[in-house]
Amino acid sequence: MLKQLAKCIREYKKPTFITLFFIILEVVIEVFIPFITSNLVNAIKAGAEMSFVVKNGVFLAILACLSLSCGAIAGFSCSKASAGFAKNLRHDMFEKIQGFSFENIDKFSSSSLVTRMTTDVSHVQMSYMMIIRTAIRAPLMLIFSITMAYIMGGSLAGTFVVVIPVLVIGLLTVARFAMPAFRRVFKKYDRLNESIEENVRAMRVVKGFSREEYEKKKFMTASDEIRADFTKAERTVALNTPIMQFCLYFNMIFVLLVGSRLTIVGKGQIIDIGQISAMLTYGVQVLMSLMMLSMIYVMLTMSIESMKRICEVLSEESSLKNPENPVCEIKDGSIEFKNVNFKYSKEAEKFALSNINLAIESGMTVGVIGGTGSSKTTLVSLVARLYDTTEGAVLVGGRDVREYDLEALRSSVAMVLQKNLLFSGTIRENLLWGNKEAAQDEIEEACKLSQAHDFIVSFPDGYETKIEQGGTNVSGGQKQRLCIARALLRKPKILVLDDSTSAVDTRTDALIREGFKKYIPETTKIIIAQRISSVQDADMIIVMDNGKISAVGKHDTLISESEIYKEVYYQQIGGGEQNEEK
C-alpha cells in the first residue's frame, strides 16, 4: 500500500528531501543550544568576563536564528511536497476512475468516490506532512536529547527510566481506545455525502412532496452520528494533555529536588546549576518528542483507513482492456449479437440478458420496446462495450467489439442515455463535447436536426447561453434535444437513443425521426422508447421481455404476432398519448 502511494510523490521528491535535510539540521542545532547555555551558566557562576558572555550570547543568537531558518525552510518545502503529493493522488485517482468500466463503477458509490478524493486524500496529505517533518524530527529529538541528558546530567537522567514508560503506555492506551471511533467515521462520511448528493439532485422531488423536514432529519441523523464518534474520539485523545503534563512536572520536580541536593552536597563537583538547567530543557524536549510521536501514531492510524480506501480505487483494474493490437477503424454500422448471455457480476444468480441472437444491417432504424426492467438499456450498452458479454459475442462492422480500440469504438457509437446530462458552461461548449473541432454551421445543422436550433436562438445569448450545473435552467425536452445534437456532431456510424425523446411532444419526436432519415441515412439508429409512435416506422422493432427477445419484426407484423407489442399499442392508442414537452 505504501509503495503504491509513494508512486504519487514523483516530481515532489526534491522538496521532500529538502525537508528531511533541514529538519535534521534543525534538531541538531536545538539539541546543541542547551549544551552551550549550560556551559555559559557555569562560566558566569565562575566569574567569567563580560566579553566571554557576549561572545557566547551572540553565538547562541546565531544558533537560534539558524534553527528558526531551518524550521522555516523545512515548513515551506514540506507544505509544497505534501500539497503536491495530494494533487498527484487526486489526479491518479481521477484518471483511474475515468478508465473504469460501468462494472467497476458499480462497485463504488458516487458519494464514496467523492469522500475518497476529498476527505481521505486530506487525511493522507496530513499524514505525509507529519511523516516527512514531525515523524523525523520527534525520534531524532528524542534520541539526541536523551543522549545529551546522560552526558550532561549523568545519574540525574535516570528520571527518564520512569517518565518515558509511563508516558508511552499512557499515550498508546489513549490511542488504542480512540482508534475504533475514528475508523467508524469514514463509512459514515460516505452516508453523509450520499444524503447531500441525493438532495441536491432531487431537490425538485423533495420540494414537490414537501419532504424537506424528513430530509433534514435524515441529514441530521447522519451528521450527529459523525459528531458522536468524533466527540468520543476527541475526548479520549484529550487525555494526552494531562498525561503529558504529569510526566513533565514530575520530571521538573525530580530534576530540581535531586539536582539541587546533589549540587549542595557535592558543592558543584557532582552536578552544577548549568547541568540542572540543561536537564530541564532536555526533559521538556524528550517529553514533547514523545507527545508528538503519540499524535503521529493517532494521525497515521486514522489515515491507514483512508490509505486503504484510496488504494482500493488505485488498485482497481478496469474489466475492459484494449487488445494488444486493436483495430482502429470501424467499417460500418452493422451490429450482430451471437448467442449473448450477460450478467452484471460473476456472483449474480440471474442473467440480465439471455440467448440474444440478432442481426442489424448498417443504416437501419431499429426500435426497442419493452417493459421496465426488460434490459433494453443493457442490450445497447454492449454495443458500445460499456460492459463485456458474459457469454457470446457482439459484432460491430463485422468484428467482435473486443477487437476494437475502445476510444475508436466509442467514437463511432454515439449514445444519448436516459439520464441526459449537461455540463456547466455555454450551450456551444456542451455541444462541442460531441466534436471539439465542429464549425458553427455543423453545430447549427446538428441542432436543426434535433429540433434544438429554434429554442437556442430564442435565448438572448443564443449558442453562448450559459447552462447551469446539471442543465437546471433548461426544460427536460430542451435538455434531451441538446444531448441528441451533441451526439450527432460525432457523426457516428451507430446512434443509440435510450428513451431520449420522452420529454418532447409527439410532433417534435416525429420531426427528429424524419430528420434522421434525410440527413444520416447511413447511420444505424437504435431507438429505445416507451411510445409506440417513436418506433412505429422503424425498419425493425425488437420487443424485449425479462432479458430476452420476445419478438422481432415490423409494426404490422408485431401487431398480429406479438401479444406484448399489441397490448402496449392498443393501450396507448386507446388511452391517447398525453406526453407534452416538459
Coordinates of C-alpha atoms in Angstrom, one line a residue:
M1 CA 0.0 0.0 0.0
L2 CA 2.8 2.4 0.9
K3 CA 4.7 1.5 -2.2
Q4 CA 1.6 2.3 -4.3
L5 CA 1.1 5.6 -2.6
A6 CA 4.8 6.5 -2.9
K7 CA 4.5 6.5 -6.7
C8 CA 2.4 9.7 -6.4
I9 CA 5.3 11.7 -4.9
R10 CA 7.0 11.9 -8.3
E11 CA 8.2 15.4 -9.0
Y12 CA 7.9 16.3 -5.3
K13 CA 10.8 14.1 -4.2
K14 CA 13.2 17.1 -4.2
P15 CA 11.1 19.2 -1.7
T16 CA 10.7 16.1 0.4
F17 CA 14.4 15.5 0.7
I18 CA 15.0 19.2 1.3
T19 CA 12.5 19.0 4.2
L20 CA 14.3 16.0 5.7
F21 CA 17.7 17.7 5.5
F22 CA 16.7 20.9 7.2
I23 CA 14.7 19.0 9.8
I24 CA 17.8 17.0 10.8
L25 CA 19.8 20.2 10.8
E26 CA 17.2 22.0 13.0
V27 CA 17.2 19.1 15.5
V28 CA 21.0 19.1 15.8
I29 CA 21.1 22.8 16.5
E30 CA 18.2 22.7 19.0
V31 CA 19.9 19.9 20.9
F32 CA 23.2 21.8 20.9
I33 CA 21.8 25.0 22.3
P34 CA 21.1 23.8 25.9
F35 CA 24.7 22.4 26.0
I36 CA 26.1 25.9 25.2
T37 CA 23.7 27.5 27.6
S38 CA 24.8 25.2 30.4
N39 CA 28.4 26.0 29.9
L40 CA 27.6 29.7 29.8
V41 CA 25.7 29.5 33.1
N42 CA 28.6 27.6 34.8
A43 CA 31.1 30.2 33.3
I44 CA 29.0 33.1 34.7
K45 CA 28.9 31.4 38.1
A46 CA 32.7 31.0 38.0
G47 CA 33.1 34.7 37.3
A48 CA 33.7 34.8 33.5
E49 CA 34.5 38.1 31.8
M50 CA 31.8 40.1 30.0
S51 CA 33.5 39.6 26.6
F52 CA 33.1 35.8 27.1
V53 CA 29.4 36.2 28.0
V54 CA 28.8 38.5 25.0
K55 CA 30.7 36.1 22.6
N56 CA 28.7 33.1 23.7
G57 CA 25.4 35.1 23.7
V58 CA 26.0 36.1 20.1
F59 CA 26.8 32.5 19.2
L60 CA 23.6 31.4 20.9
A61 CA 21.6 34.0 19.0
I62 CA 23.2 32.8 15.7
L63 CA 22.2 29.2 16.5
A64 CA 18.7 30.3 17.3
C65 CA 18.4 32.1 14.0
L66 CA 19.8 29.2 12.1
S67 CA 17.3 26.8 13.9
L68 CA 14.5 29.2 13.0
S69 CA 15.6 29.4 9.4
C70 CA 15.9 25.7 9.1
G71 CA 12.4 25.3 10.5
A72 CA 11.0 27.9 8.1
I73 CA 12.7 26.3 5.1
A74 CA 11.5 22.8 6.2
G75 CA 8.0 24.1 6.7
F76 CA 7.9 25.7 3.3
S77 CA 9.3 22.7 1.4
C78 CA 7.1 20.3 3.5
S79 CA 3.9 22.2 2.5
K80 CA 5.0 22.1 -1.1
A81 CA 5.7 18.4 -1.0
S82 CA 2.6 17.4 0.8
A83 CA 0.2 19.6 -1.3
G84 CA 1.9 18.3 -4.4
F85 CA 1.6 14.7 -3.2
A86 CA -2.2 15.2 -2.6
K87 CA -2.5 16.8 -6.1
N88 CA -0.9 13.8 -7.7
L89 CA -3.0 11.5 -5.6
R90 CA -6.3 13.1 -6.7
H91 CA -5.0 13.2 -10.3
D92 CA -4.2 9.5 -10.3
M93 CA -7.5 8.6 -8.7
F94 CA -9.5 10.7 -11.1
E95 CA -7.6 9.3 -14.1
K96 CA -8.2 5.8 -12.8
I97 CA -11.9 6.4 -12.4
Q98 CA -12.1 7.7 -16.0
G99 CA -10.8 4.4 -17.2
F100 CA -13.3 2.3 -15.2
S101 CA -16.0 0.3 -17.0
F102 CA -19.5 0.5 -15.7
E103 CA -18.9 -2.8 -13.9
N104 CA -16.1 -1.1 -11.9
I105 CA -18.1 2.0 -11.2
D106 CA -20.9 -0.2 -9.9
K107 CA -18.6 -1.4 -7.1
F108 CA -18.2 2.2 -5.7
S109 CA -21.0 4.6 -5.0
S110 CA -20.5 8.2 -6.3
S111 CA -20.7 9.6 -2.8
S112 CA -17.9 7.2 -1.6
L113 CA -15.7 8.2 -4.5
V114 CA -16.2 11.9 -3.6
T115 CA -15.3 11.1 0.0
R116 CA -12.2 9.3 -1.1
M117 CA -11.0 12.1 -3.3
T118 CA -11.6 14.8 -0.7
T119 CA -11.7 13.8 2.9
D120 CA -9.5 10.7 2.6
V121 CA -6.9 12.5 0.4
S122 CA -6.8 15.3 3.0
H123 CA -6.0 12.8 5.8
V124 CA -3.3 11.1 3.8
Q125 CA -1.8 14.6 2.9
M126 CA -1.7 15.5 6.6
S127 CA 0.0 12.2 7.4
Y128 CA 2.5 12.7 4.7
M129 CA 3.3 16.1 6.0
M130 CA 3.8 14.7 9.5
I131 CA 5.9 11.8 8.2
I132 CA 8.4 13.9 6.4
R133 CA 8.6 16.5 9.1
T134 CA 7.3 15.6 12.6
A135 CA 7.9 11.8 12.3
I136 CA 11.6 12.5 11.5
R137 CA 12.0 15.4 14.0
A138 CA 10.4 13.7 17.0
P139 CA 12.5 10.4 17.1
L140 CA 15.7 12.3 16.4
M141 CA 15.0 14.9 19.1
L142 CA 14.1 12.0 21.5
I143 CA 17.4 10.1 20.8
F144 CA 19.6 13.2 20.8
S145 CA 18.0 14.7 23.9
I146 CA 18.3 11.5 25.9
T147 CA 21.9 11.1 24.8
M148 CA 22.8 14.7 25.8
A149 CA 20.9 14.4 29.0
Y150 CA 23.0 11.5 30.1
I151 CA 26.2 13.3 29.0
M152 CA 25.2 16.4 30.9
G153 CA 23.3 15.0 33.9
G154 CA 24.7 11.5 34.5
S155 CA 22.6 9.7 37.1
L156 CA 20.1 12.5 37.1
A157 CA 18.9 11.4 33.7
G158 CA 17.5 8.3 35.4
T159 CA 14.3 10.2 35.7
F160 CA 13.6 9.2 32.1
V161 CA 13.6 5.5 33.1
V162 CA 10.4 6.3 35.0
V163 CA 8.8 9.0 32.9
I164 CA 9.2 7.6 29.4
P165 CA 7.5 4.2 30.1
V166 CA 4.6 5.9 31.9
L167 CA 4.1 8.4 29.0
V168 CA 4.5 5.8 26.3
I169 CA 2.0 3.3 27.9
G170 CA -0.5 6.2 28.6
L171 CA -0.4 7.6 25.1
L172 CA -0.6 4.2 23.5
T173 CA -3.6 3.3 25.7
V174 CA -5.4 6.5 24.7
A175 CA -4.7 5.9 21.0
R176 CA -5.9 2.4 21.3
F177 CA -9.3 3.4 22.7
A178 CA -9.7 6.4 20.2
M179 CA -9.0 4.5 17.0
P180 CA -12.2 2.5 16.7
A181 CA -14.2 5.7 16.7
F182 CA -12.0 7.3 14.1
R183 CA -12.4 4.2 11.9
R184 CA -16.2 4.2 12.1
V185 CA -16.3 7.8 10.9
F186 CA -15.2 7.2 7.3
K187 CA -18.1 5.0 6.4
K188 CA -20.5 7.5 8.0
Y189 CA -18.9 10.2 5.9
D190 CA -20.0 8.2 2.8
R191 CA -23.6 8.2 4.1
L192 CA -23.5 11.9 4.8
N193 CA -22.2 12.8 1.3
E194 CA -24.8 10.4 -0.2
S195 CA -27.6 12.3 1.6
I196 CA -26.2 15.6 0.4
E197 CA -25.8 14.4 -3.2
E198 CA -29.3 12.9 -3.3
N199 CA -30.9 16.1 -2.0
V200 CA -29.1 18.3 -4.5
R201 CA -30.0 16.1 -7.4
A202 CA -33.6 15.5 -6.3
M203 CA -34.3 19.0 -4.9
R204 CA -37.5 19.4 -7.1
V205 CA -38.8 16.0 -6.0
V206 CA -38.1 16.8 -2.3
K207 CA -40.0 20.1 -2.6
G208 CA -42.7 18.6 -4.7
F209 CA -43.5 16.1 -2.0
S210 CA -42.9 18.5 0.9
R211 CA -40.3 16.2 2.4
E212 CA -37.8 18.9 3.5
E213 CA -38.3 18.1 7.2
Y214 CA -37.8 14.4 6.6
E215 CA -34.6 15.0 4.6
K216 CA -33.3 17.4 7.3
K217 CA -33.9 14.8 10.0
K218 CA -32.1 12.2 7.8
F219 CA -29.1 14.5 7.3
M220 CA -29.0 15.5 11.0
T221 CA -29.0 11.8 12.0
A222 CA -26.0 11.1 9.7
S223 CA -24.3 14.3 10.9
D224 CA -25.0 13.6 14.5
E225 CA -23.5 10.1 14.3
I226 CA -20.3 11.6 13.0
R227 CA -20.3 14.2 15.7
A228 CA -20.8 11.4 18.4
D229 CA -17.9 9.4 17.1
F230 CA -15.6 12.4 16.8
T231 CA -16.6 13.6 20.3
K232 CA -15.9 10.2 21.8
A233 CA -12.5 10.0 20.0
E234 CA -11.5 13.6 20.8
R235 CA -12.5 13.2 24.5
T236 CA -10.2 10.2 24.6
V237 CA -7.3 11.9 22.8
A238 CA -7.7 14.9 25.1
L239 CA -6.3 12.7 27.9
N240 CA -2.9 13.1 26.2
T241 CA -2.5 16.5 27.7
P242 CA -2.9 15.7 31.4
I243 CA -0.7 12.6 31.0
M244 CA 1.9 14.8 29.3
Q245 CA 1.7 17.5 32.0
F246 CA 2.0 14.9 34.7
C247 CA 5.2 13.5 33.2
L248 CA 6.6 17.0 32.5
Y249 CA 6.0 18.3 36.0
F250 CA 7.2 15.0 37.6
N251 CA 10.5 15.4 35.6
M252 CA 10.9 19.1 36.6
I253 CA 10.3 18.3 40.3
F254 CA 12.6 15.3 40.2
V255 CA 15.4 17.3 38.5
L256 CA 15.1 20.3 40.8
L257 CA 14.9 18.3 44.0
V258 CA 17.5 15.7 43.3
G259 CA 19.7 18.1 41.3
S260 CA 19.6 20.8 44.0
R261 CA 20.5 18.2 46.7
L262 CA 23.4 16.9 44.6
T263 CA 24.6 20.4 43.9
I264 CA 24.5 21.4 47.6
V265 CA 26.0 18.1 48.9
G266 CA 28.7 17.9 46.2
K267 CA 29.4 21.6 46.2
G268 CA 29.1 21.7 42.4
Q269 CA 31.5 18.9 41.9
I270 CA 28.9 16.2 41.1
I271 CA 26.5 18.4 39.2
D272 CA 26.2 22.1 38.8
I273 CA 23.5 24.7 38.1
G274 CA 24.2 24.6 34.3
Q275 CA 23.6 20.9 34.2
I276 CA 20.3 21.3 36.0
S277 CA 19.3 23.9 33.5
A278 CA 20.2 21.7 30.6
M279 CA 18.4 18.7 32.2
L280 CA 15.2 20.7 32.5
T281 CA 15.4 21.7 28.8
Y282 CA 16.3 18.2 27.6
G283 CA 13.5 16.8 29.7
V284 CA 11.0 19.1 28.0
Q285 CA 12.4 18.1 24.6
V286 CA 12.2 14.4 25.4
L287 CA 8.6 14.6 26.6
M288 CA 7.5 16.9 23.7
S289 CA 9.0 14.4 21.3
L290 CA 7.0 11.6 22.8
M291 CA 3.9 13.7 22.7
M292 CA 4.5 14.4 19.0
L293 CA 5.1 10.7 18.4
S294 CA 1.7 9.9 20.0
M295 CA 0.0 12.4 17.8
I296 CA 1.7 10.9 14.8
Y297 CA 0.5 7.5 15.9
V298 CA -3.1 8.7 16.2
M299 CA -2.9 10.5 12.8
L300 CA -1.3 7.6 11.0
T301 CA -3.9 5.2 12.5
M302 CA -6.7 7.4 11.2
S303 CA -5.0 7.7 7.8
I304 CA -4.5 4.0 7.4
E305 CA -8.2 3.6 6.8
S306 CA -8.1 6.5 4.2
M307 CA -5.0 4.9 2.6
K308 CA -6.8 1.6 2.2
R309 CA -9.8 3.3 0.6
I310 CA -7.6 5.3 -1.8
C311 CA -5.6 2.2 -2.7
E312 CA -8.9 0.3 -3.4
V313 CA -9.5 2.8 -6.2
L314 CA -5.9 2.9 -7.4
S315 CA -5.7 -0.9 -7.4
E316 CA -9.0 -1.5 -9.2
E317 CA -8.3 -2.7 -12.7
S318 CA -10.8 -1.9 -15.4
S319 CA -12.7 -5.0 -16.5
L320 CA -12.4 -3.7 -20.1
K321 CA -9.0 -3.8 -21.7
N322 CA -7.8 -2.8 -25.1
P323 CA -6.4 -5.7 -27.1
E324 CA -2.7 -5.9 -27.8
N325 CA -3.2 -5.0 -31.5
P326 CA -6.5 -3.1 -31.6
V327 CA -8.5 -2.4 -34.7
C328 CA -8.9 1.4 -35.0
E329 CA -11.3 1.6 -38.0
I330 CA -15.0 0.6 -37.9
K331 CA -16.1 -0.5 -41.4
D332 CA -19.8 0.3 -41.0
G333 CA -22.7 0.4 -38.5
S334 CA -23.8 -3.2 -38.8
I335 CA -24.5 -5.0 -35.5
E336 CA -24.7 -8.7 -34.7
F337 CA -25.4 -10.4 -31.4
K338 CA -24.3 -14.1 -31.3
N339 CA -25.5 -16.3 -28.5
V340 CA -25.2 -13.4 -26.0
N341 CA -25.7 -14.0 -22.3
F342 CA -24.9 -11.3 -19.8
K343 CA -25.0 -10.7 -16.1
Y344 CA -23.6 -7.7 -14.2
S345 CA -21.4 -9.6 -11.8
K346 CA -20.0 -13.1 -11.5
E347 CA -21.9 -13.6 -8.3
A348 CA -25.2 -12.7 -9.8
E349 CA -27.6 -15.7 -9.9
K350 CA -29.7 -14.5 -12.9
F351 CA -28.6 -13.3 -16.3
A352 CA -29.8 -9.8 -17.3
L353 CA -29.7 -10.9 -20.9
S354 CA -30.3 -14.4 -22.2
N355 CA -30.0 -16.1 -25.6
I356 CA -29.7 -12.9 -27.6
N357 CA -29.2 -13.6 -31.3
L358 CA -29.8 -10.6 -33.6
A359 CA -28.5 -9.1 -36.8
I360 CA -28.9 -5.4 -37.7
E361 CA -27.7 -4.1 -41.1
S362 CA -25.9 -0.8 -41.4
G363 CA -28.1 2.2 -41.8
M364 CA -31.2 0.5 -40.4
T365 CA -33.6 2.2 -37.9
V366 CA -34.2 -0.2 -35.1
G367 CA -36.8 0.3 -32.4
V368 CA -36.6 -1.4 -29.0
I369 CA -39.8 -1.8 -26.9
G370 CA -40.2 -3.5 -23.6
G371 CA -41.4 -3.0 -20.0
T372 CA -39.4 -1.5 -17.2
G373 CA -36.6 -3.9 -16.2
S374 CA -36.7 -5.8 -19.5
S375 CA -32.9 -5.0 -20.1
K376 CA -33.4 -2.6 -23.1
T377 CA -30.6 -0.3 -21.9
T378 CA -28.4 -3.3 -21.1
L379 CA -28.7 -4.6 -24.6
V380 CA -27.4 -1.4 -26.2
S381 CA -24.7 -0.9 -23.6
L382 CA -23.0 -4.0 -25.0
V383 CA -22.7 -2.3 -28.4
A384 CA -20.5 0.5 -27.1
R385 CA -18.7 -2.0 -24.9
L386 CA -19.7 -0.3 -21.7
Y387 CA -19.9 -3.9 -20.5
D388 CA -18.4 -7.1 -21.9
T389 CA -20.7 -10.0 -22.6
T390 CA -20.5 -12.9 -20.1
E391 CA -21.0 -15.4 -22.9
G392 CA -21.2 -15.0 -26.7
A393 CA -20.1 -12.0 -28.8
V394 CA -21.3 -8.7 -30.1
L395 CA -20.0 -7.7 -33.5
V396 CA -19.9 -4.2 -34.9
G397 CA -18.8 -3.7 -38.5
G398 CA -18.3 -7.5 -38.8
R399 CA -15.8 -7.6 -35.9
D400 CA -16.1 -8.5 -32.2
V401 CA -16.2 -5.3 -30.2
R402 CA -13.4 -6.7 -28.0
E403 CA -11.0 -6.4 -31.0
Y404 CA -11.5 -2.7 -31.4
D405 CA -9.6 0.2 -29.7
L406 CA -12.1 1.4 -27.0
E407 CA -11.8 5.0 -28.0
A408 CA -12.3 4.3 -31.7
L409 CA -15.3 2.1 -31.0
R410 CA -17.0 4.7 -28.7
S411 CA -16.2 7.5 -31.1
S412 CA -18.3 5.5 -33.7
V413 CA -21.1 4.7 -31.3
A414 CA -22.9 7.8 -30.0
M415 CA -25.3 7.2 -27.1
V416 CA -27.9 9.5 -25.7
L417 CA -28.8 7.8 -22.4
Q418 CA -31.9 8.0 -20.2
K419 CA -30.2 10.4 -17.8
N420 CA -29.4 13.4 -20.0
L421 CA -26.5 15.3 -18.5
L422 CA -25.3 18.8 -19.5
F423 CA -22.2 20.4 -18.0
S424 CA -21.7 23.8 -16.6
G425 CA -20.7 26.1 -19.5
T426 CA -22.3 27.5 -22.6
I427 CA -24.6 25.7 -25.0
R428 CA -21.7 25.8 -27.6
E429 CA -19.3 24.2 -25.1
N430 CA -21.7 21.4 -24.3
L431 CA -22.3 20.7 -28.0
L432 CA -18.5 20.6 -28.7
W433 CA -18.3 17.6 -26.4
G434 CA -19.5 15.7 -29.5
N435 CA -16.8 17.1 -31.7
K436 CA -14.4 19.8 -30.4
E437 CA -13.4 20.7 -34.0
A438 CA -17.0 21.3 -35.2
A439 CA -17.6 24.5 -37.1
Q440 CA -20.6 26.8 -36.4
D441 CA -22.5 25.6 -39.5
E442 CA -22.0 22.0 -38.3
I443 CA -23.3 22.8 -34.9
E444 CA -26.4 24.6 -36.3
E445 CA -27.1 21.7 -38.6
A446 CA -27.0 19.2 -35.8
C447 CA -29.3 21.4 -33.7
K448 CA -31.7 21.8 -36.5
L449 CA -31.8 18.1 -37.0
S450 CA -32.5 17.6 -33.3
Q451 CA -35.1 20.4 -33.3
A452 CA -33.0 22.4 -30.9
H453 CA -31.9 25.4 -33.1
D454 CA -35.2 27.4 -32.7
F455 CA -35.2 27.5 -28.9
I456 CA -31.5 28.2 -28.8
V457 CA -31.7 31.3 -31.0
S458 CA -34.7 32.5 -28.9
F459 CA -32.3 33.0 -25.9
P460 CA -30.7 36.4 -25.8
D461 CA -27.2 34.9 -26.0
G462 CA -28.1 32.2 -28.4
Y463 CA -25.4 29.5 -28.5
E464 CA -23.4 31.4 -25.9
T465 CA -26.2 30.9 -23.3
K466 CA -24.9 29.7 -20.0
I467 CA -26.0 26.3 -18.9
E468 CA -26.2 25.9 -15.1
Q469 CA -24.9 22.8 -13.4
G470 CA -26.9 19.8 -14.4
G471 CA -28.8 21.9 -17.0
T472 CA -31.3 23.1 -14.4
N473 CA -32.1 26.3 -16.4
V474 CA -33.5 24.4 -19.5
S475 CA -36.5 22.2 -19.7
G476 CA -36.4 18.4 -19.9
G477 CA -37.3 18.4 -23.6
Q478 CA -34.7 21.1 -24.4
K479 CA -32.1 19.1 -22.5
Q480 CA -32.9 16.0 -24.5
R481 CA -32.6 17.8 -27.8
L482 CA -29.3 19.3 -26.9
C483 CA -27.9 15.9 -25.9
I484 CA -29.1 14.5 -29.3
A485 CA -27.4 17.3 -31.1
R486 CA -24.2 16.7 -29.2
A487 CA -24.3 13.0 -30.2
L488 CA -25.0 13.9 -33.9
L489 CA -21.9 16.1 -34.0
R490 CA -19.8 13.0 -33.6
K491 CA -21.1 11.8 -37.0
P492 CA -21.3 8.3 -35.6
K493 CA -21.8 5.0 -37.5
I494 CA -24.3 4.0 -34.8
L495 CA -26.6 6.3 -32.9
V496 CA -28.4 5.0 -29.8
L497 CA -31.3 7.0 -28.3
D498 CA -32.2 5.5 -25.0
D499 CA -35.7 6.8 -24.3
S500 CA -34.2 10.2 -25.1
T501 CA -37.3 11.8 -26.6
S502 CA -39.6 11.0 -23.8
A503 CA -39.8 14.7 -22.7
V504 CA -40.6 16.1 -26.1
D505 CA -44.1 16.2 -27.7
T506 CA -45.0 13.7 -30.4
R507 CA -44.8 16.2 -33.2
T508 CA -41.2 17.2 -32.3
D509 CA -40.4 13.5 -31.9
A510 CA -41.6 12.8 -35.4
L511 CA -39.6 15.7 -36.8
I512 CA -36.4 14.4 -35.2
R513 CA -37.0 10.9 -36.7
E514 CA -37.8 12.4 -40.1
G515 CA -34.6 14.4 -39.9
F516 CA -32.6 11.2 -39.2
K517 CA -33.9 9.6 -42.3
K518 CA -32.9 12.5 -44.5
Y519 CA -29.6 13.6 -43.1
I520 CA -28.0 10.4 -41.6
P521 CA -29.3 7.6 -43.8
E522 CA -26.1 5.5 -43.5
T523 CA -26.0 5.7 -39.7
T524 CA -27.6 2.8 -37.8
K525 CA -30.2 4.2 -35.5
I526 CA -31.3 2.3 -32.4
I527 CA -34.3 4.0 -30.6
I528 CA -35.4 2.7 -27.2
A529 CA -38.8 4.1 -26.5
Q530 CA -41.9 3.7 -24.4
R531 CA -44.1 5.2 -27.1
I532 CA -45.1 3.0 -30.0
S533 CA -45.2 6.1 -32.2
S534 CA -41.5 6.6 -31.7
V535 CA -40.6 3.3 -33.3
Q536 CA -43.7 2.5 -35.4
D537 CA -41.9 3.4 -38.7
A538 CA -38.6 1.6 -37.8
D539 CA -37.1 -1.0 -40.2
M540 CA -37.0 -3.4 -37.3
I541 CA -38.7 -3.4 -33.9
I542 CA -37.3 -5.6 -31.1
V543 CA -39.7 -6.5 -28.3
M544 CA -37.8 -7.2 -25.0
D545 CA -39.3 -9.2 -22.1
N546 CA -37.4 -10.2 -18.9
G547 CA -34.0 -10.0 -20.6
K548 CA -35.0 -12.0 -23.7
I549 CA -36.0 -11.1 -27.2
S550 CA -39.7 -11.8 -27.3
A551 CA -40.3 -10.8 -30.9
V552 CA -38.6 -9.1 -33.8
G553 CA -40.3 -7.6 -36.9
K554 CA -42.0 -4.5 -38.3
H555 CA -45.0 -2.8 -36.9
D556 CA -47.7 -4.6 -38.9
T557 CA -46.1 -8.0 -38.2
L558 CA -45.8 -7.4 -34.5
I559 CA -49.4 -6.2 -34.2
S560 CA -50.6 -9.6 -35.3
E561 CA -47.9 -11.8 -33.8
S562 CA -46.7 -10.3 -30.6
E563 CA -49.1 -10.1 -27.7
I564 CA -46.8 -7.8 -25.7
Y565 CA -46.5 -5.3 -28.6
K566 CA -50.2 -5.5 -29.4
E567 CA -51.1 -4.8 -25.8
V568 CA -48.9 -1.8 -25.5
Y569 CA -50.0 -0.4 -28.8
Y570 CA -53.8 -0.6 -28.0
Q571 CA -53.2 0.8 -24.5
Q572 CA -51.5 3.8 -26.0
I573 CA -53.9 4.3 -28.9
G574 CA -56.9 3.7 -26.7
G575 CA -55.8 6.0 -23.9
G576 CA -54.3 8.6 -26.2
E577 CA -50.8 10.0 -25.7
Q578 CA -50.6 12.7 -23.2
N579 CA -46.9 13.4 -23.5
E580 CA -46.2 17.1 -23.7
E581 CA -42.9 18.7 -23.8
K582 CA -41.6 19.5 -20.3

